[in-house]
């Protein structure tokens, strides 16, 4: 099953709406709550990044019997130095983003920590694409 | 510690209507930075914050945090209260500062996470 969502740039009122919608879908499955939390926190960090840093984009979430794959794709402006962006504490967030409680430079590292794999492609002036995967474990008795 | 005890200790006001306050919280975490809240994987956390905007409620929702205590007299708006109700999150407000609130609750036996 695949779910696709659009994410608007700079719309902090809506930031988190995609993660909230997808959380509802995950809760219909018999997954451990700790796994759902890992998936949703990584997704929310990614969604906030698109709202805060990009020109807008889309998120696609695919659930299979073995995994959840999330692709976060924006339309630019790209990340010049991915290694630096992955470093805890590094941030390019605006004052507006910080007023919303974000911009501590923890988002990318937290996405990596919570996912089973993270792959990122980007360059200055280009789109950014992040692929996250999570291996599924089901509650006993299912 | 129950939410009822939390409310009593900080002279708080419950903003999400008629809710059960018998729910137990195991830990307190004080932060205005939602980035830090999102690094927590523990359950039954009381989030103590002065950040009064949508993202405080959203962060709680994503982190499975079911109660937020707003400090320094910060009041969530109607939209936040509605969102909290939809997700079963109890909102409490106190006029006390974050330091005072945290100190009182810690003294009363609410543990820290780290």
PDB file of C-alpha atoms in Angstrom, chain A residues 14-133:
ATOM      1  CA  UNK A  14       0.229  22.359   8.550  1.00  0.00           C
ATOM      2  CA  UNK A  15       3.683  20.996   9.438  1.00  0.00           C
ATOM      3  CA  UNK A  16       3.131  17.544  10.892  1.00  0.00           C
ATOM      4  CA  UNK A  17      -0.170  16.923   9.096  1.00  0.00           C
ATOM      5  CA  UNK A  18       1.395  14.242   6.860  1.00  0.00           C
ATOM      6  CA  UNK A  19       3.021  12.479   9.798  1.00  0.00           C
ATOM      7  CA  UNK A  20      -0.264  12.618  11.681  1.00  0.00           C
ATOM      8  CA  UNK A  21      -2.161  11.079   8.740  1.00  0.00           C
ATOM      9  CA  UNK A  22       0.387   8.310   8.218  1.00  0.00           C
ATOM     10  CA  UNK A  23       0.483   7.545  11.944  1.00  0.00           C
ATOM     11  CA  UNK A  24      -3.236   6.770  11.745  1.00  0.00           C
ATOM     12  CA  UNK A  25      -2.530   4.276   8.947  1.00  0.00           C
ATOM     13  CA  UNK A  26       0.287   2.593  10.904  1.00  0.00           C
ATOM     14  CA  UNK A  27      -1.876   2.291  13.993  1.00  0.00           C
ATOM     15  CA  UNK A  28      -4.333   0.177  11.995  1.00  0.00           C
ATOM     16  CA  UNK A  29      -1.575  -2.443  11.677  1.00  0.00           C
ATOM     17  CA  UNK A  30      -0.538  -4.571  14.583  1.00  0.00           C
ATOM     18  CA  UNK A  31       2.918  -3.020  14.943  1.00  0.00           C
ATOM     19  CA  UNK A  32       4.758  -2.446  18.233  1.00  0.00           C
ATOM     20  CA  UNK A  33       4.193   1.108  19.487  1.00  0.00           C
ATOM     21  CA  UNK A  34       7.976   1.667  19.810  1.00  0.00           C
ATOM     22  CA  UNK A  35       8.393   0.889  16.089  1.00  0.00           C
ATOM     23  CA  UNK A  36       5.547   3.227  15.118  1.00  0.00           C
ATOM     24  CA  UNK A  37       7.155   5.942  17.225  1.00  0.00           C
ATOM     25  CA  UNK A  38      10.530   5.493  15.449  1.00  0.00           C
ATOM     26  CA  UNK A  39       8.907   5.655  12.012  1.00  0.00           C
ATOM     27  CA  UNK A  40       6.757   8.663  12.847  1.00  0.00           C
ATOM     28  CA  UNK A  41       9.504  10.670  14.547  1.00  0.00           C
ATOM     29  CA  UNK A  42      11.803  10.172  11.526  1.00  0.00           C
ATOM     30  CA  UNK A  43       8.961  11.097   9.168  1.00  0.00           C
ATOM     31  CA  UNK A  44       8.027  14.179  11.201  1.00  0.00           C
ATOM     32  CA  UNK A  45      11.654  15.362  11.256  1.00  0.00           C
ATOM     33  CA  UNK A  46      11.730  14.958   7.476  1.00  0.00           C
ATOM     34  CA  UNK A  47       8.409  16.725   7.002  1.00  0.00           C
ATOM     35  CA  UNK A  48       9.516  19.655   9.161  1.00  0.00           C
ATOM     36  CA  UNK A  49      12.742  19.852   7.130  1.00  0.00           C
ATOM     37  CA  UNK A  50      10.750  20.162   3.885  1.00  0.00           C
ATOM     38  CA  UNK A  51       8.538  22.879   5.417  1.00  0.00           C
ATOM     39  CA  UNK A  52      11.470  24.726   6.982  1.00  0.00           C
ATOM     40  CA  UNK A  53      14.208  24.478   4.366  1.00  0.00           C
ATOM     41  CA  UNK A  54      12.808  23.663   0.935  1.00  0.00           C
ATOM     42  CA  UNK A  55      10.635  25.110  -1.814  1.00  0.00           C
ATOM     43  CA  UNK A  56       8.077  22.389  -1.027  1.00  0.00           C
ATOM     44  CA  UNK A  57       7.874  18.753  -1.966  1.00  0.00           C
ATOM     45  CA  UNK A  58       6.195  15.428  -1.527  1.00  0.00           C
ATOM     46  CA  UNK A  59       6.317  12.390   0.712  1.00  0.00           C
ATOM     47  CA  UNK A  60       5.569   8.823  -0.339  1.00  0.00           C
ATOM     48  CA  UNK A  61       5.125   6.062   2.218  1.00  0.00           C
ATOM     49  CA  UNK A  62       4.939   2.415   1.155  1.00  0.00           C
ATOM     50  CA  UNK A  63       3.965  -0.357   3.524  1.00  0.00           C
ATOM     51  CA  UNK A  64       4.816  -3.937   2.578  1.00  0.00           C
ATOM     52  CA  UNK A  65       4.801  -7.132   4.600  1.00  0.00           C
ATOM     53  CA  UNK A  66       8.468  -6.625   5.443  1.00  0.00           C
ATOM     54  CA  UNK A  67       9.107  -2.911   5.629  1.00  0.00           C
ATOM     55  CA  UNK A  68       7.963   0.673   5.551  1.00  0.00           C
ATOM     56  CA  UNK A  69       9.777   2.750   2.933  1.00  0.00           C
ATOM     57  CA  UNK A  70       9.467   6.533   3.098  1.00  0.00           C
ATOM     58  CA  UNK A  71      10.688   8.820   0.321  1.00  0.00           C
ATOM     59  CA  UNK A  72      10.897  12.524   1.048  1.00  0.00           C
ATOM     60  CA  UNK A  73      11.490  14.567  -2.075  1.00  0.00           C
ATOM     61  CA  UNK A  74      11.708  18.342  -2.337  1.00  0.00           C
ATOM     62  CA  UNK A  75      12.202  20.764  -5.211  1.00  0.00           C
ATOM     63  CA  UNK A  76      15.344  22.454  -3.924  1.00  0.00           C
ATOM     64  CA  UNK A  77      17.423  24.426  -3.076  1.00  0.00           C
ATOM     65  CA  UNK A  78      19.579  21.426  -2.145  1.00  0.00           C
ATOM     66  CA  UNK A  79      22.177  20.660   0.501  1.00  0.00           C
ATOM     67  CA  UNK A  80      25.742  21.747  -0.400  1.00  0.00           C
ATOM     68  CA  UNK A  81      27.474  19.533   2.181  1.00  0.00           C
ATOM     69  CA  UNK A  82      25.522  16.438   3.218  1.00  0.00           C
ATOM     70  CA  UNK A  83      28.108  15.240   5.755  1.00  0.00           C
ATOM     71  CA  UNK A  84      27.896  18.597   7.525  1.00  0.00           C
ATOM     72  CA  UNK A  85      24.079  18.540   7.445  1.00  0.00           C
ATOM     73  CA  UNK A  86      24.104  15.103   9.118  1.00  0.00           C
ATOM     74  CA  UNK A  87      26.246  16.393  11.985  1.00  0.00           C
ATOM     75  CA  UNK A  88      24.417  16.922  15.287  1.00  0.00           C
ATOM     76  CA  UNK A  89      24.183  20.612  16.137  1.00  0.00           C
ATOM     77  CA  UNK A  90      24.722  21.913  12.601  1.00  0.00           C
ATOM     78  CA  UNK A  91      21.793  24.042  11.508  1.00  0.00           C
ATOM     79  CA  UNK A  92      20.898  26.579   8.845  1.00  0.00           C
ATOM     80  CA  UNK A  93      17.450  27.241  10.329  1.00  0.00           C
ATOM     81  CA  UNK A  94      15.911  30.702  10.165  1.00  0.00           C
ATOM     82  CA  UNK A  95      14.626  32.593  13.219  1.00  0.00           C
ATOM     83  CA  UNK A  96      11.093  31.662  12.137  1.00  0.00           C
ATOM     84  CA  UNK A  97      11.977  27.963  12.294  1.00  0.00           C
ATOM     85  CA  UNK A  98      13.595  28.388  15.700  1.00  0.00           C
ATOM     86  CA  UNK A  99      10.491  30.153  17.005  1.00  0.00           C
ATOM     87  CA  UNK A 100       8.581  26.984  16.126  1.00  0.00           C
ATOM     88  CA  UNK A 101      10.866  24.987  18.426  1.00  0.00           C
ATOM     89  CA  UNK A 102      13.133  23.517  15.760  1.00  0.00           C
ATOM     90  CA  UNK A 103      16.500  24.305  14.242  1.00  0.00           C
ATOM     91  CA  UNK A 104      18.754  22.674  16.818  1.00  0.00           C
ATOM     92  CA  UNK A 105      20.552  20.716  14.139  1.00  0.00           C
ATOM     93  CA  UNK A 106      19.240  17.398  15.437  1.00  0.00           C
ATOM     94  CA  UNK A 107      16.747  16.498  12.722  1.00  0.00           C
ATOM     95  CA  UNK A 108      18.929  14.661  10.192  1.00  0.00           C
ATOM     96  CA  UNK A 109      20.839  12.771  12.878  1.00  0.00           C
ATOM     97  CA  UNK A 110      17.566  11.827  14.535  1.00  0.00           C
ATOM     98  CA  UNK A 111      16.177  10.511  11.242  1.00  0.00           C
ATOM     99  CA  UNK A 112      19.256   8.316  10.870  1.00  0.00           C
ATOM    100  CA  UNK A 113      19.013   7.116  14.479  1.00  0.00           C
ATOM    101  CA  UNK A 114      15.360   6.122  14.175  1.00  0.00           C
ATOM    102  CA  UNK A 115      15.495   4.412  10.772  1.00  0.00           C
ATOM    103  CA  UNK A 116      17.059   1.102   9.722  1.00  0.00           C
ATOM    104  CA  UNK A 117      18.588   2.828   6.709  1.00  0.00           C
ATOM    105  CA  UNK A 118      18.821   6.377   5.409  1.00  0.00           C
ATOM    106  CA  UNK A 119      19.971   7.348   1.960  1.00  0.00           C
ATOM    107  CA  UNK A 120      20.221  10.954   0.898  1.00  0.00           C
ATOM    108  CA  UNK A 121      20.966  12.504  -2.457  1.00  0.00           C
ATOM    109  CA  UNK A 122      21.321  16.244  -2.892  1.00  0.00           C
ATOM    110  CA  UNK A 123      23.619  18.986  -4.133  1.00  0.00           C
ATOM    111  CA  UNK A 124      23.593  22.774  -4.091  1.00  0.00           C
ATOM    112  CA  UNK A 125      20.891  24.047  -6.426  1.00  0.00           C
ATOM    113  CA  UNK A 126      19.364  20.575  -6.803  1.00  0.00           C
ATOM    114  CA  UNK A 127      16.471  18.645  -5.340  1.00  0.00           C
ATOM    115  CA  UNK A 128      16.948  16.681  -2.127  1.00  0.00           C
ATOM    116  CA  UNK A 129      15.704  13.131  -1.844  1.00  0.00           C
ATOM    117  CA  UNK A 130      15.792  11.123   1.367  1.00  0.00           C
ATOM    118  CA  UNK A 131      14.922   7.427   1.429  1.00  0.00           C
ATOM    119  CA  UNK A 132      14.187   5.922   4.815  1.00  0.00           C
ATOM    120  CA  UNK A 133      13.475   2.286   5.482  1.00  0.00           C
TER     121      UNK A 133
END
